[in-house]
XYZ file of C-alpha atoms in Angstrom:
455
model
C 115.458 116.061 155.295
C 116.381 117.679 152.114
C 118.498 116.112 149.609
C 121.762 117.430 148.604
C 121.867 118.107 144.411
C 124.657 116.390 142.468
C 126.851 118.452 141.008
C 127.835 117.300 137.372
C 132.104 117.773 137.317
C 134.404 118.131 134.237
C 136.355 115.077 132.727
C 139.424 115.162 131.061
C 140.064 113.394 127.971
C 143.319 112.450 126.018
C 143.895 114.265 122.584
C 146.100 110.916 121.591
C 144.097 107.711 122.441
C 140.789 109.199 123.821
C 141.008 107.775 127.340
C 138.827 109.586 129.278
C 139.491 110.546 133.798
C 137.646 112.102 136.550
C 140.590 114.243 136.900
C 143.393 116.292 135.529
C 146.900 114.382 134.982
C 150.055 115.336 133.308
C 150.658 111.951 131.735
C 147.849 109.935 130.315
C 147.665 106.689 131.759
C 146.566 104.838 129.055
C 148.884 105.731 126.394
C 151.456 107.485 128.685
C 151.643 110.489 126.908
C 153.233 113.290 128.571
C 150.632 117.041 128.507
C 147.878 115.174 126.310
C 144.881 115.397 128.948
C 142.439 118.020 128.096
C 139.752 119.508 129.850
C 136.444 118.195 128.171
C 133.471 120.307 130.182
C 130.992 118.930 132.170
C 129.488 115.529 131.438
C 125.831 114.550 131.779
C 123.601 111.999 131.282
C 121.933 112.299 128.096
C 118.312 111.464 127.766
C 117.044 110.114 124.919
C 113.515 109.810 123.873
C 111.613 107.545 121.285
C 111.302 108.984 117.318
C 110.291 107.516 114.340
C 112.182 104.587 112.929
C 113.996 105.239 109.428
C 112.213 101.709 108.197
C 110.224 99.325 109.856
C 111.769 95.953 111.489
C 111.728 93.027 108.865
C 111.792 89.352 109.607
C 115.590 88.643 108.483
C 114.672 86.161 105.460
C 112.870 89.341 103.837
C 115.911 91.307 103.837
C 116.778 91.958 100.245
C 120.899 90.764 99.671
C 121.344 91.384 96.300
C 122.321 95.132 96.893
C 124.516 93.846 99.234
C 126.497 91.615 96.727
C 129.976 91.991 96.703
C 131.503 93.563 93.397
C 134.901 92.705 92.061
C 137.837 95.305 91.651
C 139.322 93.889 89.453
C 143.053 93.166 91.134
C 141.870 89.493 91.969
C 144.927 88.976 94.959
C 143.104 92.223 96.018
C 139.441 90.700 95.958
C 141.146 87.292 97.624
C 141.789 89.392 100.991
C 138.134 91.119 100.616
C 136.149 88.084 100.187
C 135.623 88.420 96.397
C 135.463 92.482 96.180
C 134.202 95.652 97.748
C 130.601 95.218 98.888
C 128.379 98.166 98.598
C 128.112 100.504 101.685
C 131.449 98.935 103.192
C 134.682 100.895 104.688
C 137.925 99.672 104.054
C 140.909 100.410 105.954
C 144.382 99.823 104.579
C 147.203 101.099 106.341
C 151.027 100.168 105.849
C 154.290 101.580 106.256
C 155.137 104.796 104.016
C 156.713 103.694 100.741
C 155.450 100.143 100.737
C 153.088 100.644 97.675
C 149.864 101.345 99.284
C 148.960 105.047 96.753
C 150.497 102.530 93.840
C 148.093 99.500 94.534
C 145.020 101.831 95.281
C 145.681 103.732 91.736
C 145.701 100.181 90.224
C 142.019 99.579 92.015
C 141.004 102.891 90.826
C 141.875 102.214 87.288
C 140.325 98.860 87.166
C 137.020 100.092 88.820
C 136.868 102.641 86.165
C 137.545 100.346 83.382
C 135.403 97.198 84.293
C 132.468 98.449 86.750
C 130.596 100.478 84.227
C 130.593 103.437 87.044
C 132.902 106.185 87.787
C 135.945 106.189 90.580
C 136.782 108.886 92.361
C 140.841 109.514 93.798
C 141.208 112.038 96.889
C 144.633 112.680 97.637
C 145.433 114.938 100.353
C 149.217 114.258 100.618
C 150.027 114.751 97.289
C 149.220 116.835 94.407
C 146.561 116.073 91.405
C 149.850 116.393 89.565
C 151.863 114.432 91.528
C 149.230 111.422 91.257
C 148.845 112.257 87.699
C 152.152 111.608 86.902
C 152.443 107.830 88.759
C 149.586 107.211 87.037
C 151.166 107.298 83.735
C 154.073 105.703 85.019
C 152.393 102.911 85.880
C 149.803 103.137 83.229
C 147.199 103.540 85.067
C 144.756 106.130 83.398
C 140.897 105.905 82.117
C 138.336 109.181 81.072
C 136.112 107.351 84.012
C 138.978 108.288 86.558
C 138.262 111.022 88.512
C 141.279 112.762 90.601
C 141.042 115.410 93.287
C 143.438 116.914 95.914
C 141.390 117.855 99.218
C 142.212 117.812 102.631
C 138.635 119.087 103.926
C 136.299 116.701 104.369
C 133.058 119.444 102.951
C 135.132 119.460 99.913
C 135.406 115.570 99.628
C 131.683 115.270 99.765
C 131.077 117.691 97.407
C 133.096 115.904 95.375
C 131.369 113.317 95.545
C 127.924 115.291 94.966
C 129.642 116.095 91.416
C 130.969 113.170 90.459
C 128.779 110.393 92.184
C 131.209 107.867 91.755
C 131.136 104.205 92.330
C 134.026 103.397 94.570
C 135.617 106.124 96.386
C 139.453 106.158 97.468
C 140.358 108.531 99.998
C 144.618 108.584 100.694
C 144.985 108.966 103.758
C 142.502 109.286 106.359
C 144.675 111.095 108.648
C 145.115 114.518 106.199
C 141.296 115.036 106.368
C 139.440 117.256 108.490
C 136.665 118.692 109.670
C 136.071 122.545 110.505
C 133.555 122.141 112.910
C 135.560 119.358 115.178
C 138.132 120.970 117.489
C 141.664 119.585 117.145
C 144.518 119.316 114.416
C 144.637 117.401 111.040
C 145.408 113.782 112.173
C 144.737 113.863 115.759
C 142.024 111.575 117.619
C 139.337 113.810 117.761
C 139.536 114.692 113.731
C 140.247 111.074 112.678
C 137.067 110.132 114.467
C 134.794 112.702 113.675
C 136.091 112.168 109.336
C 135.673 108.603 109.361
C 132.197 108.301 111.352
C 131.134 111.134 108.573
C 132.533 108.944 105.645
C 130.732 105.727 107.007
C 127.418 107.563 106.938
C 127.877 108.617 103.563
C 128.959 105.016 102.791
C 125.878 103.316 104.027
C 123.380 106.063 103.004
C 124.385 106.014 99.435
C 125.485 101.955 99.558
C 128.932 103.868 98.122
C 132.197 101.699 99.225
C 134.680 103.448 100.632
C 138.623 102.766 100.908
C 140.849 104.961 103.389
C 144.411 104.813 103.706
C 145.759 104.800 106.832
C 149.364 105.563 108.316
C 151.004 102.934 111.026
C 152.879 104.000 114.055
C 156.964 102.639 114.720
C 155.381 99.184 115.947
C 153.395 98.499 112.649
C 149.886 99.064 114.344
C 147.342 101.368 112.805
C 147.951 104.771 113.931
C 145.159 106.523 115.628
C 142.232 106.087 117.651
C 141.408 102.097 118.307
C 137.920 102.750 117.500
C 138.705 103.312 114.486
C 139.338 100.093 113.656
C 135.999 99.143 114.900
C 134.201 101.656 113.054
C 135.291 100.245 109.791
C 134.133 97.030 107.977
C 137.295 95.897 106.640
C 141.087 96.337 107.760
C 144.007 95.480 105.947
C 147.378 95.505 106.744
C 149.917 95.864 104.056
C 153.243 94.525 104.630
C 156.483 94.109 102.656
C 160.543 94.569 103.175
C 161.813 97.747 101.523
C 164.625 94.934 99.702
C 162.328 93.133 98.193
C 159.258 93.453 95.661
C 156.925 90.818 97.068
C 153.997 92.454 99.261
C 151.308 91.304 100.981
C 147.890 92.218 102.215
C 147.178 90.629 105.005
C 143.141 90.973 106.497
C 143.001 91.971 110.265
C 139.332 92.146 109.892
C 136.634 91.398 107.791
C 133.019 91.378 108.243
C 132.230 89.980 104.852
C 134.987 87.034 104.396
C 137.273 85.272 106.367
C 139.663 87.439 108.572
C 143.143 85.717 107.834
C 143.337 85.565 104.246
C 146.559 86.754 102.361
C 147.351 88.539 98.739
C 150.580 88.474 97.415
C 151.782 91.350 95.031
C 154.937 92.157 93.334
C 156.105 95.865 92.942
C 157.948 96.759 89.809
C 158.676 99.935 88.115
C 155.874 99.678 85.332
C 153.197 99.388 89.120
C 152.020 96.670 91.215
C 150.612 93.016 90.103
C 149.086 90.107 91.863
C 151.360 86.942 91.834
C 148.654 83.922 92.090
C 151.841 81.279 92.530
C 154.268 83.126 94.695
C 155.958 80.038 96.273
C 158.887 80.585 93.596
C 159.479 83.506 95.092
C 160.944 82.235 97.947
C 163.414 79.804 96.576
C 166.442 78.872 95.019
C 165.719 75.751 92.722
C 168.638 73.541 92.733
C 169.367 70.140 90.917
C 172.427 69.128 93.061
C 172.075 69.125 97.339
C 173.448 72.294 98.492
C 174.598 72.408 102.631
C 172.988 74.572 105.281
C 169.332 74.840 103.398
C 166.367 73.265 104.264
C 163.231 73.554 102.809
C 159.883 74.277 104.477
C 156.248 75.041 104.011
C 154.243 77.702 106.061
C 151.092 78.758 106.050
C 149.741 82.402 104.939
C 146.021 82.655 105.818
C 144.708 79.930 103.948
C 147.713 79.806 101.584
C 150.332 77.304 102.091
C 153.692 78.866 100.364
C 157.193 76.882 100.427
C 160.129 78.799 102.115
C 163.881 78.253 102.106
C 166.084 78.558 105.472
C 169.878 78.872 104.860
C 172.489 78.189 107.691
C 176.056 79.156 107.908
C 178.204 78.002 110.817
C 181.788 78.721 111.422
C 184.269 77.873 114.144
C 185.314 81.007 116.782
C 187.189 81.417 119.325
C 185.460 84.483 120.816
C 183.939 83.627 124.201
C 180.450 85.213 123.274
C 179.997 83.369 119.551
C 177.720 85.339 117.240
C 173.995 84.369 116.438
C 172.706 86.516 113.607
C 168.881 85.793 112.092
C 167.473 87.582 109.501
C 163.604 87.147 108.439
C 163.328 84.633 111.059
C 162.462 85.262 115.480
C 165.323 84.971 117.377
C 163.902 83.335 120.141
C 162.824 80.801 118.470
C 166.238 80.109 116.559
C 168.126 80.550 119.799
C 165.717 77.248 121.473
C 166.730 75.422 118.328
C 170.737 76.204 118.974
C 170.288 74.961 122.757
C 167.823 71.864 121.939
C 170.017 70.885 119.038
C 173.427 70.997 122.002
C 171.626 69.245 124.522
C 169.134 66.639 122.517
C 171.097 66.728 119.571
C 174.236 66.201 120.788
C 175.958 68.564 119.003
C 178.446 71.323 120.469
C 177.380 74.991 119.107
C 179.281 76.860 122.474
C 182.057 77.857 120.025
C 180.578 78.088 116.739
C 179.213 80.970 114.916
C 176.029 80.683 113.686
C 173.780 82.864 110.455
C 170.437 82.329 109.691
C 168.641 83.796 106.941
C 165.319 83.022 104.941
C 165.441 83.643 100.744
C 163.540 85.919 99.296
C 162.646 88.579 102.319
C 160.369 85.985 103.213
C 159.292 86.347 107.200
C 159.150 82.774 108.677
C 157.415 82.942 112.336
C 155.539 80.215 112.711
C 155.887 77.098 114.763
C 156.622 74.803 111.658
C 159.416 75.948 110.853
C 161.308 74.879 113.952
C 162.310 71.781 112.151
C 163.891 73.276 109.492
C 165.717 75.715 111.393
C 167.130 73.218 113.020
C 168.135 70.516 110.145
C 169.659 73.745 108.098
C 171.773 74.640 111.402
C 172.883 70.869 111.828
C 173.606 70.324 108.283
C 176.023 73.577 108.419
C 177.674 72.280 110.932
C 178.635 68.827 109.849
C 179.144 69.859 106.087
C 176.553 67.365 105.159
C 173.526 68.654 102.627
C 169.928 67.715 102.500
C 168.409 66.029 99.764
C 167.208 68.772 97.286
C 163.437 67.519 96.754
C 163.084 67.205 100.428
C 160.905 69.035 102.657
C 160.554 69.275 106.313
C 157.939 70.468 108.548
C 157.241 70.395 112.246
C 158.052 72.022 115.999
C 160.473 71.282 117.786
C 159.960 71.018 121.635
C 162.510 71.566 124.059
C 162.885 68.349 125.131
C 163.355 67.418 121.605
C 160.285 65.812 120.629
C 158.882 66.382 117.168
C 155.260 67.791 117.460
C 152.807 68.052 114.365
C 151.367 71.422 113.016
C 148.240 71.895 111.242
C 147.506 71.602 107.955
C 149.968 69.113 106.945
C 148.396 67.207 104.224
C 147.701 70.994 102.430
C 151.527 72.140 102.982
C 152.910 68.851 101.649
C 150.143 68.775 98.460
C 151.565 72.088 97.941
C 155.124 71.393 97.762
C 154.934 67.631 95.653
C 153.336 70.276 93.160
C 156.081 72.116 92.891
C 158.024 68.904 92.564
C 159.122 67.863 96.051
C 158.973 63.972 96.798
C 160.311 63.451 100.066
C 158.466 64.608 103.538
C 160.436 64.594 106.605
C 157.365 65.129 109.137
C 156.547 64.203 113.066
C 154.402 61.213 113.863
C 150.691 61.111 113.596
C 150.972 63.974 110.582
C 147.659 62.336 109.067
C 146.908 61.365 105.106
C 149.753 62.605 103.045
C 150.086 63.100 98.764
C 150.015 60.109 97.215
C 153.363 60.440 95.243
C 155.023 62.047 98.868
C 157.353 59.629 100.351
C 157.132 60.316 103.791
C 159.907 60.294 106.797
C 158.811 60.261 110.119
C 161.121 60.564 113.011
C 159.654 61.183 116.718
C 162.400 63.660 118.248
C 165.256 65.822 116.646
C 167.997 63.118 117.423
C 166.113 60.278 115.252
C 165.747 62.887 112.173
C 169.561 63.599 112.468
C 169.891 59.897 112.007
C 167.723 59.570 109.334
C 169.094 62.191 107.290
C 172.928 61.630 108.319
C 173.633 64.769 110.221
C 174.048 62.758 113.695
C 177.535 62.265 114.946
């Protein structure tokens, strides 16, 4: 009986996230993008035959690592995030919000490269002109003879560039103005963002040449793009920071050479952009006398432990629906602290307005801070301040219970350096700082007590 052949059939593949289907639809179903599908020809199975290795296999303890040392750039909050610099070969990804300081911080790394490595750098800018660069670099006083500057969009251009120059760190802002005149699409899109950065990671690892792109973000913060590209690179970085306030951060999503959750902290002033080694002071107002509706916390950053102020106003209303407005803090979380603190705390916020706020611009998320939420909320209320060199951490359950958070003993080491004596923490917090006196209370009630906020 004779077989019937297969007949290979098209696919259709999204020109935003790359999703490929079997068939044509008018809104991809991955990304949900309405006219994005795109006929992509017939697909077949490729076969692939032997050929001749570049190098032989090595045992793994014969692999040479010193060309694979990392080298320093010079910004050290910079090399903190990259493991101790950029390591030969690698490709970094930093991507941020527009106007948050990434061109400013790269031109910083440029000028350092140049001026301590011995080697060349090498700036493409396809957003702006040389000009344009030239002139925030002396504005920020960032220029060296070793510095070399060039506005190109194509990405032939770019590696003639770097034919001519052969520089030793390249910086290419952004990824997403590059392209390619033999890939099909537009500046930007999926298929060009893929096709440049797969072309600048070859050229990375054939001529052990690191490589930093800059990448835009999309409205919800994540890197805009194709998610592969994110996987195609060695290192991404995330650079975050509130348009009303000059403290930044770099924050490492992923890092094949160092730990993944480290954090830099920079300050962005009108002369440029430097590191800030001890930015806990940052986020505080330093008082001598007790001061009502603060409370003083520590939170964790990476591996950093940096102390944080929350500040409470509450007010009576008469308005059925009472206001709750949080800034730099979540909501949610603020909102179980309101209701635990009514109904464990036994205090009435129904018909009270109530304004929470961290200092600083300072983003406080995390679990520990549940505690002080709360104490700078009930210490609002009843007019009654916290001791200035007191610090709280811990989460607060909804049945009121105090639970502990990691890392204690390295948050409260952290704040009796900055002079803080007094620990307000949940039970079992393990070894504390010798000179810490330490308060433990085992629900939100028995801290109230403690600290004479209970009615």
């Amino acid at each position: 009986m004779a077989k019937t052949a297969r007949v290979a059939k098209p696919t259709y593949r999204c020109a935003e996230c790359g999703h490929e289907v079997a068939k044509w639809v008018g809104r991809c179903p991955e990304c949900q993008a309405w006219g994005t599908v795109e006929e992509r020809g017939v697909s077949r199975a490729a076969r692939v035959v032997a050929g001749a290795p570049s190098a032989p296999a090595r045992p793994i303890g014969e692999v040479d690592i010193e060309s694979a040392r990392a080298k320093r750039t010079g910004v050290d909050e910079l090399d903190r995030v990259l493991g101790g610099g950029l390591v030969p070969g690698a490709v970094v990804l930093l991507a941020g919000e527009p106007g948050v300081g990434k061109s400013t911080l790269l031109l910083e790394v440029a000028y350092q490269w140049a001026a301590r490595a011995g080697s060349p750098s090498l700036y493409i800018t396809g957003e702006e002109s040389a000009g344009q660069v030239r002139l925030r670099a002396e504005r920020t006083g960032n220029i060296h003879g070793a510095m070399y500057l060039a506005a190109e969009s194509d990405l032939g251009a770019v590696i003639g560039q770097i034919d001519a120059v052969d520089p030793g760190v390249l910086i290419v802002d952004s990824v997403q103005t590059m392209s390619s005149p033999e890939v099909d699409g537009t500046p930007g899109g999926v298929t060009q963002v893929r096709s440049v950065t797969a072309t600048l990671l070859a050229v990375a690892k054939e001529r052990s040449l690191p490589i930093v792109l800059v990448g835009h973000v999309t409205k919800d913060g994540s890197v805009a793009g194709p998610r592969v590209l994110e996987h195609l690179v060695d290192v991404v970085l995330q650079f975050e920071g509130d348009r009303h306030s000059s403290l930044r951060l770099v924050r490492g999503i992923k890092n094949r050479f160092g730990a993944a959750d480290e954090v830099g902290c920079f300050e962005l002033r009108d002369d440029g952009i430097v590191g800030v080694p001890d930015p806990s002071g940052l986020f505080l107002n330093r008082r001598e006398h007790d001061v009502t509706g603060t409370a003083v916390t520590v939170v964790v950053e990476g591996k950093r432990p940096l102390l944080g102020e929350v500040q409470a106003l509450v007010t009576p209303t008469n308005l059925p629906s009472p206001r709750r407005a949080v800034s730099g803090l979540d909501s949610a979380r603020v909102a179980m602290a309101l209701a635990v603190l009514e109904k464990r705390g036994r205090m009435a916020m129904h018909n009270k307005d109530v304004f929470t706020a961290t200092v600083g611009g300072m983003r406080l998320t995390e679990p520990a801070v549940d505690l002080a939420v709360a104490l700078a909320i009930a210490s609002a209320a009843t007019d009654t301040p916290l001791p200035h060199d007191l610090v709280v951490v811990g989460e607060v359950g909804l049945s009121g219970e105090l639970r502990r958070v990691n890392g204690v003993g390295r948050r409260l080491t952290e704040a009796a350096r900055l002079g803080y004596t007094k620990a307000l923490v949940p039970p079992d917090a393990g070894p504390l700082p010798g000179d810490t006196r330490a308060l433990v209370a085992h629900d939100l009630f028995e801290a109230l007590q403690l600290l004479k906020l209970a009615k």
